[in-house]
CSV table of C-alpha atoms in Angstrom, one decimal:
chain,number,residue,atom,x,y,z
A,796,MET,CA,0.0,0.0,0.0
A,797,GLU,CA,2.9,2.4,0.9
A,798,THR,CA,4.6,1.5,-2.3
A,799,LYS,CA,1.5,2.3,-4.4
A,800,ALA,CA,1.2,5.7,-2.6
A,801,TRP,CA,4.8,6.5,-3.2
A,802,ARG,CA,4.5,5.6,-6.9
A,803,ARG,CA,1.4,7.8,-7.3
A,804,SER,CA,3.3,10.7,-5.6
A,805,LEU,CA,6.2,10.3,-7.9
A,806,THR,CA,4.0,10.1,-10.9
A,807,GLY,CA,2.1,13.2,-9.9
A,808,LEU,CA,5.4,15.0,-9.3
A,809,LEU,CA,6.7,14.2,-12.8
A,810,LEU,CA,3.5,15.0,-14.5
A,811,THR,CA,3.2,18.4,-12.7
A,812,TRP,CA,6.8,19.2,-13.6
A,813,GLY,CA,6.2,18.3,-17.3
A,814,VAL,CA,3.0,20.4,-17.6
A,815,THR,CA,4.4,23.4,-15.8
A,816,ARG,CA,7.7,23.4,-17.7
A,817,LEU,CA,5.9,23.1,-21.0
A,818,LEU,CA,3.9,26.2,-20.0
A,819,LEU,CA,7.2,28.0,-19.1
A,820,LEU,CA,8.7,27.1,-22.5
A,821,LEU,CA,5.5,28.2,-24.3
A,822,TRP,CA,5.8,31.6,-22.5
A,823,VAL,CA,9.5,32.3,-23.2
A,824,PHE,CA,9.2,31.2,-26.8
A,825,LYS,CA,6.2,33.6,-27.0
A,826,VAL,CA,3.8,30.9,-28.2
A,827,TYR,CA,1.6,32.5,-25.5
A,828,LEU,CA,2.3,36.0,-24.2
A,829,PHE,CA,2.6,36.4,-20.4
A,830,PRO,CA,1.0,39.6,-18.9
A,831,GLY,CA,3.1,42.6,-18.3
A,832,PRO,CA,6.4,43.7,-19.9
A,833,ASP,CA,8.5,41.3,-21.9
A,834,VAL,CA,10.9,39.6,-19.4
A,835,THR,CA,12.8,37.8,-22.1
A,836,SER,CA,14.4,41.0,-23.5
A,837,ASP,CA,17.3,40.7,-21.0
A,838,VAL,CA,18.3,37.6,-23.0
A,839,SER,CA,17.8,38.9,-26.5
A,840,VAL,CA,19.4,42.3,-25.7
A,841,ILE,CA,21.6,42.3,-22.6
A,842,TYR,CA,22.8,38.7,-22.5
A,843,GLN,CA,23.3,38.5,-26.2
A,844,GLY,CA,25.3,41.8,-26.2
A,845,TRP,CA,27.6,40.3,-23.4
A,846,TYR,CA,27.9,37.1,-25.4
A,847,ASP,CA,29.2,39.1,-28.4
A,848,VAL,CA,31.8,40.8,-26.3
A,849,LEU,CA,32.8,37.7,-24.3
A,850,ARG,CA,33.5,35.7,-27.4
A,851,THR,CA,36.3,38.2,-28.2
A,852,GLY,CA,38.2,37.2,-25.1
A,853,THR,CA,37.4,40.1,-22.9
A,854,PHE,CA,34.8,41.1,-20.3
A,855,PRO,CA,32.3,44.0,-21.0
A,856,GLN,CA,34.4,46.4,-19.0
A,857,SER,CA,32.6,49.6,-20.2
A,858,ASP,CA,29.1,48.1,-19.5
A,859,VAL,CA,28.0,49.0,-15.9
A,860,THR,CA,25.2,46.4,-16.1
A,861,TRP,CA,27.9,43.7,-16.0
A,862,GLN,CA,28.0,43.1,-12.2
A,863,TYR,CA,28.9,39.5,-11.9
A,864,PRO,CA,32.0,37.4,-11.0
A,865,PRO,CA,34.1,36.1,-13.9
A,866,ALA,CA,32.6,32.6,-14.1
A,867,ALA,CA,29.3,34.1,-15.0
A,868,ALA,CA,30.8,34.3,-18.5
A,869,LEU,CA,30.4,30.6,-18.8
A,870,ALA,CA,26.6,30.9,-18.3
A,871,ILE,CA,26.4,33.6,-20.8
A,872,LEU,CA,28.4,31.7,-23.2
A,873,SER,CA,26.6,28.4,-22.6
A,874,PRO,CA,24.2,28.8,-25.6
A,875,ALA,CA,27.2,28.2,-27.8
A,876,LEU,CA,26.9,24.6,-26.9
A,877,LEU,CA,23.7,24.6,-29.2
A,878,PRO,CA,25.0,26.2,-32.3
A,879,PHE,CA,22.0,25.0,-34.3
A,880,LEU,CA,19.7,27.4,-32.4
A,881,GLU,CA,19.5,31.2,-32.2
A,882,TYR,CA,21.1,32.7,-29.0
A,883,THR,CA,17.9,33.3,-27.2
A,884,GLN,CA,16.4,30.0,-28.1
A,885,ALA,CA,19.5,28.2,-27.0
A,886,PHE,CA,19.6,30.1,-23.6
A,887,PHE,CA,16.0,29.1,-22.9
A,888,VAL,CA,16.9,25.4,-23.5
A,889,MET,CA,20.0,25.7,-21.2
A,890,ALA,CA,17.9,27.2,-18.5
A,891,PHE,CA,15.4,24.4,-19.0
A,892,ALA,CA,18.3,21.9,-18.7
A,893,ALA,CA,19.4,23.5,-15.4
A,894,ASP,CA,15.8,23.2,-14.1
A,895,LEU,CA,15.8,19.5,-15.0
A,896,ALA,CA,19.2,19.0,-13.3
A,897,VAL,CA,17.8,20.5,-10.1
A,898,LEU,CA,14.8,18.1,-10.2
A,899,LEU,CA,17.0,15.1,-10.8
A,900,LEU,CA,19.2,16.1,-7.9
A,901,LEU,CA,16.3,16.5,-5.6
A,902,LEU,CA,14.8,13.2,-6.7
A,903,TYR,CA,18.0,11.4,-6.1
A,904,ALA,CA,18.3,12.9,-2.7
A,905,GLY,CA,14.6,12.5,-1.8
A,906,LEU,CA,14.5,8.8,-2.8
A,907,ARG,CA,17.2,7.8,-0.4
A,908,PRO,CA,16.6,6.2,2.9
A,909,GLY,CA,15.5,8.7,5.6
A,910,ARG,CA,14.7,11.4,2.9
A,911,ARG,CA,11.5,12.3,1.2
A,912,LEU,CA,10.1,13.9,-2.0
A,913,ARG,CA,8.7,17.0,-0.3
A,914,GLY,CA,11.8,18.9,-1.4
A,915,ALA,CA,11.3,18.0,-5.0
A,916,TRP,CA,7.7,19.1,-4.8
A,917,VAL,CA,8.8,22.6,-3.5
A,918,TRP,CA,10.9,22.9,-6.6
A,919,VAL,CA,8.3,21.7,-9.0
A,920,ALA,CA,5.6,24.0,-7.5
A,921,GLY,CA,7.8,27.0,-6.8
A,922,VAL,CA,9.5,27.6,-10.1
A,923,PRO,CA,6.4,28.2,-12.3
A,924,LEU,CA,5.1,30.6,-9.7
A,925,LEU,CA,7.7,33.1,-10.9
A,926,GLY,CA,6.5,32.8,-14.5
A,927,PRO,CA,8.9,33.1,-17.6
A,928,THR,CA,11.5,35.2,-15.5
A,929,VAL,CA,13.0,31.9,-14.4
A,930,TYR,CA,14.1,30.8,-17.9
A,931,SER,CA,15.0,34.4,-18.8
A,932,ARG,CA,17.8,34.7,-16.2
A,933,TYR,CA,20.9,32.7,-15.6
A,934,ASP,CA,20.1,32.4,-11.9
A,935,VAL,CA,18.5,29.0,-12.4
A,936,MET,CA,21.9,27.7,-13.5
A,937,VAL,CA,23.6,29.1,-10.3
A,938,THR,CA,20.9,27.6,-8.2
A,939,ALA,CA,21.5,24.1,-9.8
A,940,VAL,CA,25.1,24.4,-8.7
A,941,ALA,CA,24.1,25.5,-5.2
A,942,VAL,CA,21.6,22.8,-4.7
A,943,ALA,CA,24.2,20.2,-5.8
A,944,ALA,CA,26.7,21.6,-3.2
A,945,VAL,CA,24.2,21.5,-0.4
A,946,LEU,CA,23.1,17.9,-1.1
A,947,ALA,CA,26.7,16.7,-1.5
A,948,ALA,CA,27.9,18.4,1.8
A,949,ALA,CA,27.4,15.4,4.1
A,950,ARG,CA,28.7,12.6,1.8
A,951,HIS,CA,31.2,14.2,-0.6
A,952,PRO,CA,32.7,17.2,1.3
A,953,LYS,CA,35.5,18.0,-1.2
A,954,VAL,CA,33.0,17.9,-4.2
A,955,ALA,CA,30.7,20.2,-2.2
A,956,GLY,CA,33.5,22.6,-1.5
A,957,ALA,CA,34.4,22.7,-5.2
A,958,LEU,CA,30.8,23.4,-6.1
A,959,VAL,CA,30.5,26.1,-3.6
A,960,GLY,CA,33.7,27.7,-5.0
A,961,PHE,CA,32.4,27.5,-8.6
A,962,GLY,CA,29.1,28.9,-7.5
A,963,ALA,CA,30.6,31.8,-5.8
A,964,MET,CA,32.5,32.6,-9.0
A,965,LEU,CA,29.2,32.5,-10.9
A,966,LYS,CA,27.2,34.8,-8.6
A,967,VAL,CA,28.8,35.2,-5.1
A,968,TRP,CA,25.8,34.1,-3.0
A,969,PRO,CA,26.5,30.3,-3.0
A,970,ALA,CA,29.5,31.2,-0.8
A,971,LEU,CA,26.9,31.6,2.0
A,972,ILE,CA,26.4,27.8,2.0
A,973,LEU,CA,29.7,27.5,4.0
A,974,ILE,CA,28.2,29.2,7.0
A,975,GLY,CA,26.6,25.9,8.1
A,976,ILE,CA,29.5,23.6,7.3
A,977,ARG,CA,32.2,22.7,9.9
A,978,ARG,CA,34.4,20.4,7.8
A,979,ARG,CA,37.7,22.1,6.9
A,980,SER,CA,38.0,20.1,3.7
A,981,VAL,CA,34.9,21.8,2.3
A,982,TRP,CA,36.2,25.2,3.1
A,983,ALA,CA,39.6,24.4,1.7
A,984,SER,CA,38.2,23.0,-1.5
A,985,ALA,CA,35.9,25.9,-2.0
A,986,ALA,CA,38.8,28.4,-1.5
A,987,VAL,CA,41.1,26.5,-3.9
A,988,THR,CA,38.4,26.3,-6.5
A,989,ALA,CA,37.6,30.0,-6.3
A,990,VAL,CA,41.2,31.0,-6.3
A,991,VAL,CA,42.0,28.8,-9.3
A,992,ILE,CA,39.0,30.1,-11.3
A,993,ALA,CA,39.6,33.7,-10.5
A,994,GLY,CA,43.3,33.3,-11.5
A,995,LEU,CA,42.5,31.7,-14.7
A,996,PHE,CA,40.0,34.3,-15.8
A,997,SER,CA,42.3,37.2,-14.6
A,998,VAL,CA,45.1,35.9,-16.9
A,999,ALA,CA,43.0,34.8,-19.8
A,1000,MET,CA,40.4,37.7,-20.0
A,1001,PRO,CA,40.9,41.4,-19.2
A,1002,GLY,CA,38.4,43.0,-16.9
A,1003,ALA,CA,37.4,39.9,-14.8
A,1004,PHE,CA,36.9,42.0,-11.6
A,1005,ALA,CA,35.5,45.2,-13.1
A,1006,PHE,CA,32.1,44.1,-11.7
A,1007,LEU,CA,33.2,45.0,-8.2
A,1008,THR,CA,33.1,48.8,-8.9
A,1009,PHE,CA,29.8,48.5,-10.7
A,1010,GLN,CA,28.2,46.6,-7.9
A,1011,ARG,CA,29.4,49.1,-5.2
A,1012,GLU,CA,27.7,52.0,-7.0
A,1013,ARG,CA,24.2,50.5,-7.1
A,1014,GLY,CA,21.3,52.4,-5.5
A,1015,THR,CA,18.0,51.3,-4.0
A,1016,GLU,CA,16.0,49.2,-6.4
A,1017,VAL,CA,12.2,49.7,-6.5
A,1018,GLU,CA,11.4,46.2,-5.3
A,1019,SER,CA,13.7,46.1,-2.3
A,1020,LEU,CA,12.7,46.5,1.4
A,1021,GLY,CA,14.3,49.9,1.7
A,1022,SER,CA,12.4,51.1,-1.4
A,1023,LEU,CA,9.2,51.1,0.5
A,1024,VAL,CA,10.4,54.3,2.3
A,1025,PHE,CA,10.3,56.1,-1.2
A,1026,HIS,CA,7.2,54.5,-2.5
A,1027,ILE,CA,5.3,55.9,0.5
A,1028,ALA,CA,7.2,59.2,0.5
A,1029,ARG,CA,6.3,59.9,-3.1
A,1030,HIS,CA,2.7,60.4,-1.9
A,1031,TYR,CA,4.0,63.1,0.6
A,1032,GLY,CA,6.0,65.3,-1.7
A,1033,TRP,CA,9.3,63.4,-2.1
A,1034,ASP,CA,10.8,64.8,-5.3
A,1035,GLY,CA,13.1,62.0,-6.4
A,1036,SER,CA,12.7,59.9,-9.5
A,1037,VAL,CA,12.6,56.4,-10.7
A,1038,LEU,CA,15.1,55.5,-13.5
A,1039,LEU,CA,16.8,52.6,-15.1
A,1040,ASN,CA,20.2,52.7,-13.4
A,1041,TYR,CA,23.0,50.1,-13.3
A,1042,GLY,CA,20.8,47.5,-14.9
A,1043,SER,CA,17.8,47.8,-12.7
A,1044,VAL,CA,15.0,50.3,-12.0
A,1045,GLU,CA,16.1,52.4,-9.0
A,1046,PHE,CA,15.1,55.4,-6.9
A,1047,LEU,CA,17.3,58.4,-7.4
A,1048,GLY,CA,17.2,61.6,-5.4
A,1049,PRO,CA,17.2,62.9,-1.8
A,1050,TRP,CA,18.0,60.4,1.0
A,1051,VAL,CA,18.5,57.4,-1.4
A,1052,THR,CA,22.2,57.2,-0.3
A,1053,THR,CA,21.1,57.2,3.3
A,1054,VAL,CA,18.6,54.3,2.7
A,1055,SER,CA,21.1,52.3,0.7
A,1056,THR,CA,23.7,52.7,3.5
A,1057,ALA,CA,21.1,51.6,6.0
A,1058,ALA,CA,20.4,48.5,3.9
A,1059,ILE,CA,24.1,47.7,3.8
A,1060,THR,CA,24.3,48.2,7.6
A,1061,LEU,CA,21.3,45.9,8.1
A,1062,THR,CA,23.0,43.2,6.0
A,1063,GLY,CA,26.1,43.5,8.2
A,1064,MET,CA,24.0,43.2,11.3
A,1065,ALA,CA,22.3,40.1,9.8
A,1066,PHE,CA,25.6,38.5,9.1
A,1067,GLY,CA,26.7,39.4,12.6
A,1068,VAL,CA,23.7,37.3,13.9
A,1069,LEU,CA,24.8,34.4,11.6
A,1070,LEU,CA,28.3,34.7,12.9
A,1071,LEU,CA,27.1,34.6,16.5
A,1072,TRP,CA,25.0,31.5,15.6
A,1073,ARG,CA,28.0,29.8,14.0
A,1074,LEU,CA,30.2,30.5,17.1
A,1075,THR,CA,27.7,29.2,19.6
A,1076,ALA,CA,26.1,26.3,17.6
A,1077,THR,CA,27.3,22.8,18.6
A,1078,GLU,CA,24.6,20.4,17.4
A,1079,PHE,CA,25.1,19.9,13.6
A,1080,GLU,CA,23.0,17.3,11.9
A,1081,ALA,CA,22.9,16.2,8.2
A,1082,HIS,CA,20.3,18.8,7.4
A,1083,THR,CA,22.0,21.7,9.3
A,1084,ALA,CA,24.0,22.9,6.3
A,1085,ALA,CA,20.9,23.1,4.1
A,1086,ASP,CA,18.9,24.9,6.8
A,1087,ALA,CA,21.7,27.3,7.5
A,1088,ALA,CA,22.2,28.1,3.8
A,1089,LEU,CA,18.5,28.9,3.4
A,1090,VAL,CA,18.5,31.2,6.4
A,1091,ALA,CA,21.8,33.0,5.3
A,1092,VAL,CA,20.5,33.6,1.7
A,1093,LEU,CA,17.1,34.8,3.1
A,1094,MET,CA,18.9,37.3,5.3
A,1095,PHE,CA,21.1,38.5,2.3
A,1096,THR,CA,18.1,38.7,0.0
A,1097,THR,CA,15.8,40.5,2.4
A,1098,THR,CA,18.2,43.1,3.6
A,1099,SER,CA,19.8,43.7,0.1
A,1100,ARG,CA,19.5,47.1,-1.8
A,1101,VAL,CA,18.1,45.0,-4.7
A,1102,ILE,CA,15.5,42.2,-4.6
A,1103,SER,CA,15.1,41.2,-8.2
A,1104,PRO,CA,12.5,38.6,-9.0
A,1105,GLN,CA,15.1,36.0,-10.1
A,1106,TYR,CA,16.5,36.1,-6.5
A,1107,MET,CA,13.5,34.1,-5.5
A,1108,VAL,CA,14.8,31.2,-7.6
A,1109,TRP,CA,17.7,30.8,-5.1
A,1110,LEU,CA,15.3,30.6,-2.2
A,1111,ILE,CA,13.1,28.0,-3.9
A,1112,GLY,CA,16.2,25.8,-4.6
A,1113,LEU,CA,17.6,26.0,-1.1
A,1114,ALA,CA,14.1,25.5,0.5
A,1115,ALA,CA,13.7,22.4,-1.7
A,1116,ALA,CA,17.1,21.1,-0.6
A,1117,CYS,CA,16.1,21.6,3.1
A,1118,LEU,CA,12.9,19.7,2.7
A,1119,CYS,CA,14.7,16.6,1.2
A,1120,PHE,CA,15.6,16.0,4.9
A,1121,ARG,CA,12.9,14.6,7.2
A,1122,ALA,CA,14.4,16.4,10.2
A,1123,SER,CA,14.6,19.9,8.6
A,1124,ARG,CA,12.7,22.6,10.5
A,1125,MET,CA,12.4,24.9,7.5
A,1126,GLY,CA,8.9,23.8,6.5
A,1127,VAL,CA,7.2,27.1,7.5
A,1128,PRO,CA,9.8,29.3,5.8
A,1129,ALA,CA,9.6,27.2,2.7
A,1130,VAL,CA,5.8,27.8,2.5
A,1131,LEU,CA,6.3,31.5,3.1
A,1132,VAL,CA,8.9,31.6,0.2
A,1133,LEU,CA,6.3,29.9,-2.1
A,1134,VAL,CA,3.6,32.4,-1.3
A,1135,ALA,CA,6.2,35.2,-1.7
A,1136,CYS,CA,7.0,33.8,-5.2
A,1137,PHE,CA,3.3,34.0,-6.2
A,1138,VAL,CA,3.2,37.7,-5.0
A,1139,THR,CA,6.4,38.3,-6.8
A,1140,VAL,CA,5.0,37.3,-10.2
A,1141,LEU,CA,2.2,39.7,-9.5
A,1142,GLU,CA,4.4,42.6,-8.8
A,1143,PHE,CA,6.8,41.6,-11.7
A,1144,PRO,CA,5.9,41.5,-14.4
A,1145,ILE,CA,2.1,41.6,-14.2
A,1146,TRP,CA,1.7,44.9,-12.3
A,1147,PHE,CA,5.2,46.2,-12.5
A,1148,ALA,CA,3.9,49.5,-13.9
A,1149,ASP,CA,2.0,50.0,-10.6
A,1150,VAL,CA,5.2,49.3,-8.6
A,1151,VAL,CA,7.2,51.8,-10.6
A,1152,GLY,CA,4.3,54.3,-10.3
A,1153,SER,CA,4.1,53.7,-6.5
A,1154,THR,CA,0.3,53.1,-6.7
A,1155,PRO,CA,-1.6,51.6,-3.8
A,1156,LEU,CA,-1.7,48.3,-5.6
A,1157,GLY,CA,2.1,48.3,-6.3
A,1158,ILE,CA,2.9,49.3,-2.7
A,1159,GLY,CA,0.5,46.7,-1.3
A,1160,LEU,CA,2.2,43.9,-3.3
A,1161,LEU,CA,5.6,44.9,-2.2
A,1162,LEU,CA,4.5,45.2,1.5
A,1163,VAL,CA,3.1,41.7,1.3
A,1164,ARG,CA,6.0,40.1,-0.6
A,1165,ASN,CA,8.7,41.8,1.5
A,1166,GLY,CA,6.8,41.1,4.6
A,1167,LEU,CA,6.7,37.4,3.8
A,1168,LEU,CA,10.4,37.3,3.3
A,1169,VAL,CA,11.1,39.1,6.6
A,1170,LEU,CA,8.8,36.7,8.3
A,1171,ALA,CA,10.5,33.7,6.7
A,1172,THR,CA,13.9,35.0,7.7
A,1173,VAL,CA,12.9,35.5,11.4
A,1174,ILE,CA,11.2,32.1,11.7
A,1175,GLY,CA,14.1,30.4,9.9
A,1176,MET,CA,16.7,32.0,12.1
A,1177,ARG,CA,14.7,31.1,15.2
A,1178,GLU,CA,14.3,27.5,14.2
A,1179,LEU,CA,18.0,27.2,13.3
A,1180,TRP,CA,19.0,28.6,16.6
A,1181,ARG,CA,16.7,26.4,18.7
A,1182,GLU,CA,17.9,23.3,17.1
A,1183,SER,CA,21.6,23.8,17.0
A,1184,VAL,CA,22.4,26.1,19.9
A,1185,PRO,CA,22.2,24.1,23.1
A,1186,LYS,CA,20.2,25.6,26.0
A,1187,GLN,CA,22.1,26.3,29.2
A,1188,ALA,CA,21.4,23.7,31.8
A,1189,PRO,CA,20.0,25.1,35.0
A,1190,THR,CA,22.6,25.2,37.7
A,1191,ALA,CA,21.9,23.2,40.8
A,1192,PRO,CA,21.5,25.4,43.9
A,1193,VAL,CA,24.7,25.6,46.0
A,1194,PRO,CA,24.0,24.7,49.7
A,1195,ASP,CA,24.7,27.4,52.3
A,1196,ARG,CA,27.8,26.1,54.1
A,1197,THR,CA,27.4,28.7,56.8
A,1198,GLU,CA,24.3,27.0,58.1
A,1199,ALA,CA,25.8,23.5,58.1
A,1200,PRO,CA,27.6,23.5,61.4
A,1201,ALA,CA,24.6,24.8,63.2
A,1202,GLN,CA,22.4,22.1,61.7
A,1203,GLU,CA,24.9,19.4,62.6
A,1204,ALA,CA,25.1,20.5,66.1
A,1205,SER,CA,21.4,20.6,66.5
A,1206,ALA,CA,21.2,17.1,65.2
A,1207,SER,CA,23.8,15.7,67.5
A,1208,SER,CA,22.2,17.2,70.6
């Protein structure tokens, strides 16, 4: 009976994945148009422009929208593996392949003894909630590397470390996976991999680290937590503006630098909490690395100056990796992330004009989405702390030695 239920669950999982991914492909190939602005233009205009530059053996050093570590070039160049397709078509296929790779990783992990398929369900259900944006950004490729690293951490530490190092050279954030891993071999493998990749790109291609300057000069993006200050302030006479700046739609004007600085400070404080947890935690289980990775990336995403819709793909992947483990306590944060994904597709791309225009609808969607992320972060950190940081045992009362002689004398008499 249990075997039949398991088979039905697996069959339903695969059918759901097939139907939803077919729908995503129909959207990005524009067989059916998704509501809102065209999210695939980043591939046909920006990515393809970078592709043309990268093929010449140099990074796009004069393009401020290039804000990624050097290995990101591999993702942008990956459509060259399918020379029989146009660039945009090949990119969508490569994104689809990365999506499939994550599913296979989660199935492999979920079918092992002591695991479950709930993690695979999170991925299957979560990705289509973001609409065609998932296949129109290279973040799904980075997420595939990160999920592989998290799932390999317990059994293959050196492989996990190499994957973390490679992922960090793709888009930095996979380095946060290390926060929940104690094995030195993982850290060493990650460091060696990152150094080797960075060195190779530095020697082979000029401008490998120009992205550091471009990233530093970003402002407050209109979907971030800090942007809510300006969305509301616009209704009370704030005279700033909303413009496409450094590759995203950002607020420009009075107090923007202050809010951006506050966001960076908040990120630093969040990492301080993570560091305190890491120094005090002593109970590490097989799922702790996955749980800690999800909490760390939640903190980074929620407090960032930029919360682009594709960032949600990271959270879906890590939440799915967590729920492959029966003992994981990230069930509630995972549900909150899924709901936040649905709200995200409403604010981008469906009603993005309302977000840019700071209408009540746009502000409401951002309040709900960002509120869900804050709640998921707080609950995730609380659960991680409760499980891995031991409670102090109550100290036994110390007897008052000054009364002992008097009591002994009374007993003897």
